[in-house]
Structures are given as C-alpha cells and as structure tokens.
CSV table of C-alpha atoms and ligand atoms in Angstrom, one decimal:
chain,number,residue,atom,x,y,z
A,1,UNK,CA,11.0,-8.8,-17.9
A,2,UNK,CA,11.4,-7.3,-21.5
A,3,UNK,CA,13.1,-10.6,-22.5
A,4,UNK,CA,9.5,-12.9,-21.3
A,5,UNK,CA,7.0,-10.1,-22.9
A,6,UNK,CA,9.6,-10.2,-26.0
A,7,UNK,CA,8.6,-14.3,-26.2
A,8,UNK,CA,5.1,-13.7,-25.2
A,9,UNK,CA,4.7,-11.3,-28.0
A,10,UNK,CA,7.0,-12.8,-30.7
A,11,UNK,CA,4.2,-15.1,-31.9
A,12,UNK,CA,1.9,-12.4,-32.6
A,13,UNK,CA,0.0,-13.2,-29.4
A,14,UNK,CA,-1.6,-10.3,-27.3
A,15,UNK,CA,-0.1,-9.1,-23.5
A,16,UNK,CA,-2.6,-7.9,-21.1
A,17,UNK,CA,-1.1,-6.3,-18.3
A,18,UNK,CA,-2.3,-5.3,-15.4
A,19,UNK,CA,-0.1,-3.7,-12.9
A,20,UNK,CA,-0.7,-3.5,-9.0
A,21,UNK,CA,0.4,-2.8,-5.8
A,22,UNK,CA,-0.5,-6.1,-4.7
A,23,UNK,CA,-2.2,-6.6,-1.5
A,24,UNK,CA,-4.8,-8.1,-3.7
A,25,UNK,CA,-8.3,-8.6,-3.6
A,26,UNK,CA,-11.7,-9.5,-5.7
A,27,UNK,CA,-11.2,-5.9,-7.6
A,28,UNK,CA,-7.6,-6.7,-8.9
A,29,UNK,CA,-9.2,-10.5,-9.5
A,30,UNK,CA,-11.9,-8.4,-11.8
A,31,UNK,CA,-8.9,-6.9,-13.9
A,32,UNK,CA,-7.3,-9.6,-14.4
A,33,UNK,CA,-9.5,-12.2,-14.9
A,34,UNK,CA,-11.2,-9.3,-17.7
A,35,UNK,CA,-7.5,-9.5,-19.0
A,36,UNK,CA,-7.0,-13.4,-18.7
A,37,UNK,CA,-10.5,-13.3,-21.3
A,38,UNK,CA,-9.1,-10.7,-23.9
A,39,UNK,CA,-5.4,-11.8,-24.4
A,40,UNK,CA,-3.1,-14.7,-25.2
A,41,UNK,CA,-1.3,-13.4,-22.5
A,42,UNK,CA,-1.1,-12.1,-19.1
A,43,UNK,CA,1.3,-9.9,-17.4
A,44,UNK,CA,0.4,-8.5,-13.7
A,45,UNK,CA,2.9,-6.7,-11.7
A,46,UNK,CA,3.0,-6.3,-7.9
A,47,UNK,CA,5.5,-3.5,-7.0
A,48,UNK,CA,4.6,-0.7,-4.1
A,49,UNK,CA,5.9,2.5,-5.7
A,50,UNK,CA,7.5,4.8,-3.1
A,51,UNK,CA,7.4,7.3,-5.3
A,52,UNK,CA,3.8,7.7,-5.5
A,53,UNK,CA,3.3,8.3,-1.5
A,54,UNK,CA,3.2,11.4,-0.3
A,55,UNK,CA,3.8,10.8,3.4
A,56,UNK,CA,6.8,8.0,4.0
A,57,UNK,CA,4.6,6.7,7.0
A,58,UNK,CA,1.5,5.5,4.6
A,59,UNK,CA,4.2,3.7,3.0
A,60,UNK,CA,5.5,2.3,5.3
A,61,UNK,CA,1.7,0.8,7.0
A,62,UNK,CA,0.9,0.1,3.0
A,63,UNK,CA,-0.5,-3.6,3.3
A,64,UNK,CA,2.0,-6.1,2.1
A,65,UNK,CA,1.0,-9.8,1.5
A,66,UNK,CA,3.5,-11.0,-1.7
A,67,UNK,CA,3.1,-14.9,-0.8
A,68,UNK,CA,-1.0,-14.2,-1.0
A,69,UNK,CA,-0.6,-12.4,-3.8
A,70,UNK,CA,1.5,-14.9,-5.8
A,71,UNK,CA,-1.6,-17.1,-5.2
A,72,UNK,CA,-4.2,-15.2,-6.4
A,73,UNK,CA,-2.3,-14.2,-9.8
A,74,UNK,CA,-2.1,-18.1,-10.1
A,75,UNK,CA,-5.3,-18.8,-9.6
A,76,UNK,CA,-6.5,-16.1,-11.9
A,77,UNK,CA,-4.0,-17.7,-14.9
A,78,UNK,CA,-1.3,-14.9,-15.0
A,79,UNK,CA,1.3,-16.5,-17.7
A,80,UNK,CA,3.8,-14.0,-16.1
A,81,UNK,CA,4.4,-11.8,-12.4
A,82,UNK,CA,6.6,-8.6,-12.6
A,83,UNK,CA,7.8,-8.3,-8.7
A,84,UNK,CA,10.7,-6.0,-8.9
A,85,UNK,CA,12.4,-4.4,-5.9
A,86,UNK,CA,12.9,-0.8,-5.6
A,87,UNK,CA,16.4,-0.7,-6.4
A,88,UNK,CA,15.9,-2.1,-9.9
A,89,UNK,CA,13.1,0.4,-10.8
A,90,UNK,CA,15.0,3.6,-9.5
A,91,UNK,CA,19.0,2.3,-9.6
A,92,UNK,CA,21.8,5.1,-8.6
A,93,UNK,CA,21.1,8.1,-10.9
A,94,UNK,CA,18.3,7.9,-11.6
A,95,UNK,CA,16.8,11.2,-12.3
A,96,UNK,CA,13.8,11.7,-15.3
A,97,UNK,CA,10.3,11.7,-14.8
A,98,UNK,CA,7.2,11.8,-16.7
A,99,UNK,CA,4.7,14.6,-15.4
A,100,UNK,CA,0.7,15.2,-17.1
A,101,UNK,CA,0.8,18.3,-15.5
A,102,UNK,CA,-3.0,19.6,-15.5
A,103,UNK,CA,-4.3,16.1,-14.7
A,104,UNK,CA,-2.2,16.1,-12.2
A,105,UNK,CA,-2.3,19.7,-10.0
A,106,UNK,CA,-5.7,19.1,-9.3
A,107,UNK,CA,-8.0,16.8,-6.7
A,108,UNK,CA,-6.1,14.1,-5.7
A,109,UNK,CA,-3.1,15.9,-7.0
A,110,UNK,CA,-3.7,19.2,-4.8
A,111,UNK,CA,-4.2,16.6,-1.7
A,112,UNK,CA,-0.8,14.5,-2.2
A,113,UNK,CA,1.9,16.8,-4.2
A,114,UNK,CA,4.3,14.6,-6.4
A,115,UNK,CA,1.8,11.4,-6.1
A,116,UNK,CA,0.5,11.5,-10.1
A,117,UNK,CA,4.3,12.3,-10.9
A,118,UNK,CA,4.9,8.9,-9.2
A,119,UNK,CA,2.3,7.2,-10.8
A,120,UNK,CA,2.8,8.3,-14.1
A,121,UNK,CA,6.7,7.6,-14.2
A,122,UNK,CA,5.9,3.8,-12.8
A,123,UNK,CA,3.4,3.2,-15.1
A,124,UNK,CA,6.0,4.5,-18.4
A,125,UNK,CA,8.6,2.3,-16.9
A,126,UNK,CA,6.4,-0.4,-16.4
A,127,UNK,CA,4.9,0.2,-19.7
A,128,UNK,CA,8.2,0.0,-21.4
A,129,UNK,CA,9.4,-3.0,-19.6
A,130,UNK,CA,6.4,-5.1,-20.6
A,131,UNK,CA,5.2,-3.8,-23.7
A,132,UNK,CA,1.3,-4.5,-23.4
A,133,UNK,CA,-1.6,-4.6,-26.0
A,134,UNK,CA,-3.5,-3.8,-23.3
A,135,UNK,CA,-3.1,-2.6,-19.8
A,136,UNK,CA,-5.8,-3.2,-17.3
A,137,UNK,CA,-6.7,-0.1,-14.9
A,138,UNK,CA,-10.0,0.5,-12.4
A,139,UNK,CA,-12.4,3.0,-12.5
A,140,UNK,CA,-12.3,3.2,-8.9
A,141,UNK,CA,-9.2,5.5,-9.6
A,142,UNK,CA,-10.7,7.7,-12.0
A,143,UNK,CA,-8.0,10.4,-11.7
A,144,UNK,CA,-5.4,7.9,-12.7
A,145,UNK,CA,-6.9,6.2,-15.0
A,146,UNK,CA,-7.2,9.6,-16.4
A,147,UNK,CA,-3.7,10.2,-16.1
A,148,UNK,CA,-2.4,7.0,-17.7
A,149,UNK,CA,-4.7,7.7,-20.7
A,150,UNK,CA,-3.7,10.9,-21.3
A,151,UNK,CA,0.3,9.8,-20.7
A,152,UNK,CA,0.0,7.2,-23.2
A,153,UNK,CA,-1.8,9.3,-26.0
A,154,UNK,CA,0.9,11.9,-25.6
A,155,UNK,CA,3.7,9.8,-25.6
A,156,UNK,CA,2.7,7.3,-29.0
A,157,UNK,CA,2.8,4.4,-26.6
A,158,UNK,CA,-0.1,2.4,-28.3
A,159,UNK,CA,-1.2,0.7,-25.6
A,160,UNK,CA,-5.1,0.2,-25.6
A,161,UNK,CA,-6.1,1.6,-22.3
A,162,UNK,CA,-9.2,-0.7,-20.6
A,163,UNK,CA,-11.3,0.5,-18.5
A,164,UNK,CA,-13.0,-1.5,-15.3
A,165,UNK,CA,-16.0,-1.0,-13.2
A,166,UNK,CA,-15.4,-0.8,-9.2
A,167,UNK,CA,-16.1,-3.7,-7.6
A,168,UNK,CA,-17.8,-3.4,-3.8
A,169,UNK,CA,-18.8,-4.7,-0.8
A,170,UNK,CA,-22.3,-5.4,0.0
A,171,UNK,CA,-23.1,-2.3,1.3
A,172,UNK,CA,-21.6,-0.1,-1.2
A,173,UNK,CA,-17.8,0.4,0.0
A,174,UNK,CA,-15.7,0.3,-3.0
A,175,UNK,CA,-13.1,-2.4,-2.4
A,176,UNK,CA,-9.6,-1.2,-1.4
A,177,UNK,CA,-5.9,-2.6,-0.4
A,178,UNK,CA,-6.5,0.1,2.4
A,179,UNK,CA,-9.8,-0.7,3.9
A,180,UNK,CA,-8.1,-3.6,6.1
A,181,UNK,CA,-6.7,-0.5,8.0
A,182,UNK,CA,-10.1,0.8,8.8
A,183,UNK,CA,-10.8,0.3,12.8
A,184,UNK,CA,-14.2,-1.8,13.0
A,185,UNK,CA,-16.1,2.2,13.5
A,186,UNK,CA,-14.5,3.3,11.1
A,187,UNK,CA,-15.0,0.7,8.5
A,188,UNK,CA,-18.9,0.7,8.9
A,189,UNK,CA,-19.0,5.1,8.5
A,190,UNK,CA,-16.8,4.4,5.5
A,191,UNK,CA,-20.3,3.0,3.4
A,192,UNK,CA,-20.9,7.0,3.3
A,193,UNK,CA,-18.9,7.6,0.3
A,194,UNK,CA,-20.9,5.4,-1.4
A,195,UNK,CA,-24.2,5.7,0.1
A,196,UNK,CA,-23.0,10.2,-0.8
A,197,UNK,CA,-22.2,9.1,-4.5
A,198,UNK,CA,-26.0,7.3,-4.9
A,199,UNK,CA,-27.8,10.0,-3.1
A,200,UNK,CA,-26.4,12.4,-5.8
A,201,UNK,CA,-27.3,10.4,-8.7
A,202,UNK,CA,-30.6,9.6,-6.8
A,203,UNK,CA,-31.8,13.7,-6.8
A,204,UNK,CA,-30.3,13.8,-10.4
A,205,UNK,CA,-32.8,11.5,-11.3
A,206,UNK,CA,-35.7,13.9,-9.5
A,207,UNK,CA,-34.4,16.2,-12.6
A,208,UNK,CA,-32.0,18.5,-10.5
A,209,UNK,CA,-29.2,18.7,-12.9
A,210,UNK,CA,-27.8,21.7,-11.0
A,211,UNK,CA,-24.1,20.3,-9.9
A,212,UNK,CA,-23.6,22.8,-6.7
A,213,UNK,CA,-27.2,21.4,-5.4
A,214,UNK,CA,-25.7,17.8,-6.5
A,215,UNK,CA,-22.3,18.8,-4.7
A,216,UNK,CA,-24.0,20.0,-1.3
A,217,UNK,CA,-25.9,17.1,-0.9
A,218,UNK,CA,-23.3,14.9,-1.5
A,219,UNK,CA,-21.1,16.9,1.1
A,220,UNK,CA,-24.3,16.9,3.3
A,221,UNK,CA,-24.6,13.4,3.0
A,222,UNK,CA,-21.3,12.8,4.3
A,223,UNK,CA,-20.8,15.6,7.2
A,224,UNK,CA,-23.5,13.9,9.2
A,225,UNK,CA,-21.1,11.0,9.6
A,226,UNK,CA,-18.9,12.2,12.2
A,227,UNK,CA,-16.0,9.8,11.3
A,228,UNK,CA,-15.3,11.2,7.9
A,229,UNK,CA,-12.8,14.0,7.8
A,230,UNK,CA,-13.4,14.9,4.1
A,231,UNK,CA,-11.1,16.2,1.4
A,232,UNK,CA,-13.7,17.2,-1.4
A,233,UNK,CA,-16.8,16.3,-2.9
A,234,UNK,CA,-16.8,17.9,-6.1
A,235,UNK,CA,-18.3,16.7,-9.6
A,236,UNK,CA,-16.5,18.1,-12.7
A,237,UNK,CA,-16.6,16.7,-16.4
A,238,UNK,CA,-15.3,13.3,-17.3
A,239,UNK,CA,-12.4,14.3,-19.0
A,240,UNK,CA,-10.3,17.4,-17.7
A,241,UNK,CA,-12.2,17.2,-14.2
A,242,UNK,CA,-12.5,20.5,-14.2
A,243,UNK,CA,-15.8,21.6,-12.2
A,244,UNK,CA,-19.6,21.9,-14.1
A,245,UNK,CA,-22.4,23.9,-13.5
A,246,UNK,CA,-24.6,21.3,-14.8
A,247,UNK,CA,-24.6,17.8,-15.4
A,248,UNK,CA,-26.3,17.9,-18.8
A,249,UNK,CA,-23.0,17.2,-20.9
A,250,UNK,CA,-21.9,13.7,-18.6
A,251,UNK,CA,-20.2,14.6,-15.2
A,252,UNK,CA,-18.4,12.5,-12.5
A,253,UNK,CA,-19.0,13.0,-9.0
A,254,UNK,CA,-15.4,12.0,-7.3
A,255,UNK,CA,-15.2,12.2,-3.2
A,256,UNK,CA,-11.9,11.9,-0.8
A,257,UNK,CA,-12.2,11.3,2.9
A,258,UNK,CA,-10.3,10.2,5.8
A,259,UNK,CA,-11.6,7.8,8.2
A,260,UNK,CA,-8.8,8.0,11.6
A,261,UNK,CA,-5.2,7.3,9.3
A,262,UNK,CA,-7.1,6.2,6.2
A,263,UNK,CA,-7.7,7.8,3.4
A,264,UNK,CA,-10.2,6.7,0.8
A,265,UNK,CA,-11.6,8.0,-2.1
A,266,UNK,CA,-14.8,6.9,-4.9
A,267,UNK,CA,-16.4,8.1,-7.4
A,268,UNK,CA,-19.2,7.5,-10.0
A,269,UNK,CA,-20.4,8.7,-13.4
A,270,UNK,CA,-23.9,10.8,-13.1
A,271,UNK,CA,-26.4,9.9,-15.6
A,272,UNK,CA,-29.3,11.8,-16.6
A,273,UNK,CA,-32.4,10.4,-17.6
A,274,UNK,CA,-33.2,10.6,-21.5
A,275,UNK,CA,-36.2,13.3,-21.6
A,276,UNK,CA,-36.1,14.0,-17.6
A,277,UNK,CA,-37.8,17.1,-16.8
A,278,UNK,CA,-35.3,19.7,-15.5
A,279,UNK,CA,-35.8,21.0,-12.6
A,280,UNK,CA,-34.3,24.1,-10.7
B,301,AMP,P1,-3.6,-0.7,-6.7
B,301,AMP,O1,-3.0,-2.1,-6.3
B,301,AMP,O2,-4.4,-0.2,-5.6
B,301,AMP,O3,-2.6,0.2,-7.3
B,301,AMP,O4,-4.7,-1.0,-7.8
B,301,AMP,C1,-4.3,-1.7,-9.0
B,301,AMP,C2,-5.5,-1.6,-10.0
B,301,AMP,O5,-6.6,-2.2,-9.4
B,301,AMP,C3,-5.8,-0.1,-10.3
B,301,AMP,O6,-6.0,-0.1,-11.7
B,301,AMP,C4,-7.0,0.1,-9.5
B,301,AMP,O7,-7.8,1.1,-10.1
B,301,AMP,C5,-7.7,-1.2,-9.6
B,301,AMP,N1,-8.7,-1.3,-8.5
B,301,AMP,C6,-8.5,-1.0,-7.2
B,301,AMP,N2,-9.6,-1.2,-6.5
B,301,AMP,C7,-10.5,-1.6,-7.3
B,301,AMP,C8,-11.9,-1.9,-7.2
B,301,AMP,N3,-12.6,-1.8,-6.1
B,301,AMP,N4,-12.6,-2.3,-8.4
B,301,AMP,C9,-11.9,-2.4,-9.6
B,301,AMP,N5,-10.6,-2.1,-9.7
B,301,AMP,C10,-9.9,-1.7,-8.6
C-alpha cells in the first residue's frame, strides 16, 4: 500500500482517501465520489476493524459484501482499494495504541469502552500506510469525526480532514451498513431518530434556545416509540461535546438507540435563527 500512494503521490498529485468498513452504500458513494472531484487520486479502504467492537457478536453479524463493494469503488473511480486482512493490520506483537482520551470517555465512548481506542489506532495506521492529502469522513459519526480531527492535529499528521453531510432515506433515517439488520418493525420506528433530531431544531426555531427543554423533547419524541431502547439524547457543543445550557454559541444534538440487536445513532447541528426572539 505505501509503495502505490508513494507512485500516486510522487508526481505531486493529491490522494483522497476515504477509509470504510465496506458494506457500502449511497453515503460511502457521497464520500468518495466528493473525493473522486477534489484529488488526482483516490484511495478507499474496506477493512472491518475488530478492534473497534465492543461486543465480539456485533462483529461477527457486521454486514460483509467485499465482491459488492469492489464494484461500487469501481464505479465511483477509486484509482486504488486497501482490503487488508486482520493479520496484516495487527501481526504477532503487536502492542501500541493511539488513545484521544477526553473525546473518547464520553457518549459513544461511555456506551462501547475501548471502541474510539480502536478507531483511532486504525485510522493512524491507515493514515500512515497511505499517506492522504485528504481523508474523507461523515458527519453521520460526529464523535469520530471528532476524534480523527483531534488525532491528527495532535500528532502533526497534515492530513486535511473533510467533512461530509449525512446522506438519508426518504423519510429521514440516516443511511447505515447496519440498518439491513433492522427487522421490517423495527426499521420503520427507526425514522424516530430523525424525525427526534427535526423536532428539536423545529422548537429551536420557536426561539427556545434552552438545551434541557431541546433535550426532553427530543427524548420525548423518541420514548413514545416503543421500539427504541435509547442510550442518550443529549446536545453539547460542537467541539468538546461537553453538555450546554443553551444553544446560543452552535450546539449539536447527538442521539443513540437500539432497535431489537441494532444499535444506531444520528445527529444534527442546531441552528438558531439570526435575530430570533428568545424565548423561556
Ligand atoms: P463505515 O463504513 O460505517 O465505517 O463508514 C465509513 C465512512 O462513511 C465514515 O466516515 C462514515 O461517517 C461515513 N458514513 C456512514 N454513513 C454515512 C451517511 N449516511 N452519510 C454520509 N457518510 C456516511
């Protein structure tokens, strides 16, 4: 792999990478076709990091389709495909990892202990194996995305991290390799992340700015669907994600449910209206 980004780059050109747990679908297609547009060249990976599960058994049911996927990345134009097995990524020995330790004891963190630690060391070694200008991640995982900036600041790596909306279905449901595992039920009370998400930016706009009002309608929202076990509806500031009082400064309203054996999660930026009235 560091031999083909070595060529790809030794011409000046730009790599865009964007790495994935394959199992693709229209959002990965957004990533990379954003990448295919801003780079010479295009580097995707499709590797299912053990390390990043928290429970061997959500592994194990993580969807796998590599023959699918190799079509879609050629469709979308990807000059090169990193598919490495897990033997070459953690060989005998291998022992260091690469922790962003606030980031990553809270929310998703506090939920699945060890899974940003996973993340964060796959993304370095990827990183390092390919070398980007760019990498490619979704918004859709805002946590992460937070992660992987904050990783690469601290480390020098300069890579230009890119951020990409969340792609959906029609009514709302942020797409996901995991929603194929939703039963038919659960699939249709999943649109209630989404549909919670809206109905807190929705009162924002009435001029109630006050996140624990925002936060208990969004939880409302979601215990009325029976289906939804959920983790947290919180909304905290873009950066640290630590909880706000108010929206006023930019805040993100990030839910995590479970639907039977699934677990999804969503999120969205709150706006507030330029010269809203406030109201208590
Ligand atoms: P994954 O294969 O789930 O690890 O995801 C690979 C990349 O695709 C990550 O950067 C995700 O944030 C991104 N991604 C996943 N779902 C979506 C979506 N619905 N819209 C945009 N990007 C997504």
């Amino acid at each position: 792999m560091r031999k083909a980004a070595d060529e790809a780059r030794s011409a000046g050109t730009t790599v865009g990478f964007v790495p994935t747990m394959g199992a693709l679908h229209d959002g990965h297609r957004s990533l990379l076709r954003r990448a295919r547009q801003e780079n010479d060249r295009v580097v995707a990976s499709n590797f299912v990091n053990p390390t990043q599960f928290t429970e061997i058994e959500d592994y194990e049911a993580y969807p796998r389709d590599p023959e699918r996927d190799r079509q879609i990345l050629a469709e979308e134009g990807v000059d090169i495909v990193f598919e490495p097995d897990v033997a070459e990524m953690y060989p005998w020995g291998f022992d260091t990892v690469v922790a962003v330790r606030a980031l990553s004891s809270i929310l998703e963190g506090e939920h699945r202990p060890g899974h940003f630690q996973g993340v964060a060391t796959v993304v370095t070694k990827l990183f390092c194996a390919v070398h980007p200008t760019r990498a490619y991640f979704g918004q859709k995982d805002y946590q992460q995305l937070k992660v992987i900036k904050r990783l690469t600041t601290d480390l020098n790596l300069g890579i230009e991290i890119v951020t990409c909306p969340t792609l959906r279905e029609p009514d709302g449901l942020a797409l996901s390799s995991r929603n194929i595992r939703l039963i038919s039920e659960d699939r249709k009370a999943a649109r209630v992340l989404s549909a919670a998400l809206a109905n807190a930016q929705e009162i924002a706009d009435t001029g109630i700015h006050d996140a624990y009002v925002l936060r208990a309608y969004m939880a409302q929202t979601i215990a009325v669907e029976t289906r939804a076990n959920l983790d947290y509806a919180v909304i905290v500031d873009p950066e640290e994600l630590r909880e706000v009082d108010t929206i006023d400064a930019g805040a993100v309203a990030l839910v995590a449910a479970r639907f039977g054996s699934v677990r999804l999660i969503d999120n969205q930026l709150l706006r507030v209206a330029p010269g809203a009235e406030v109201r208590r």
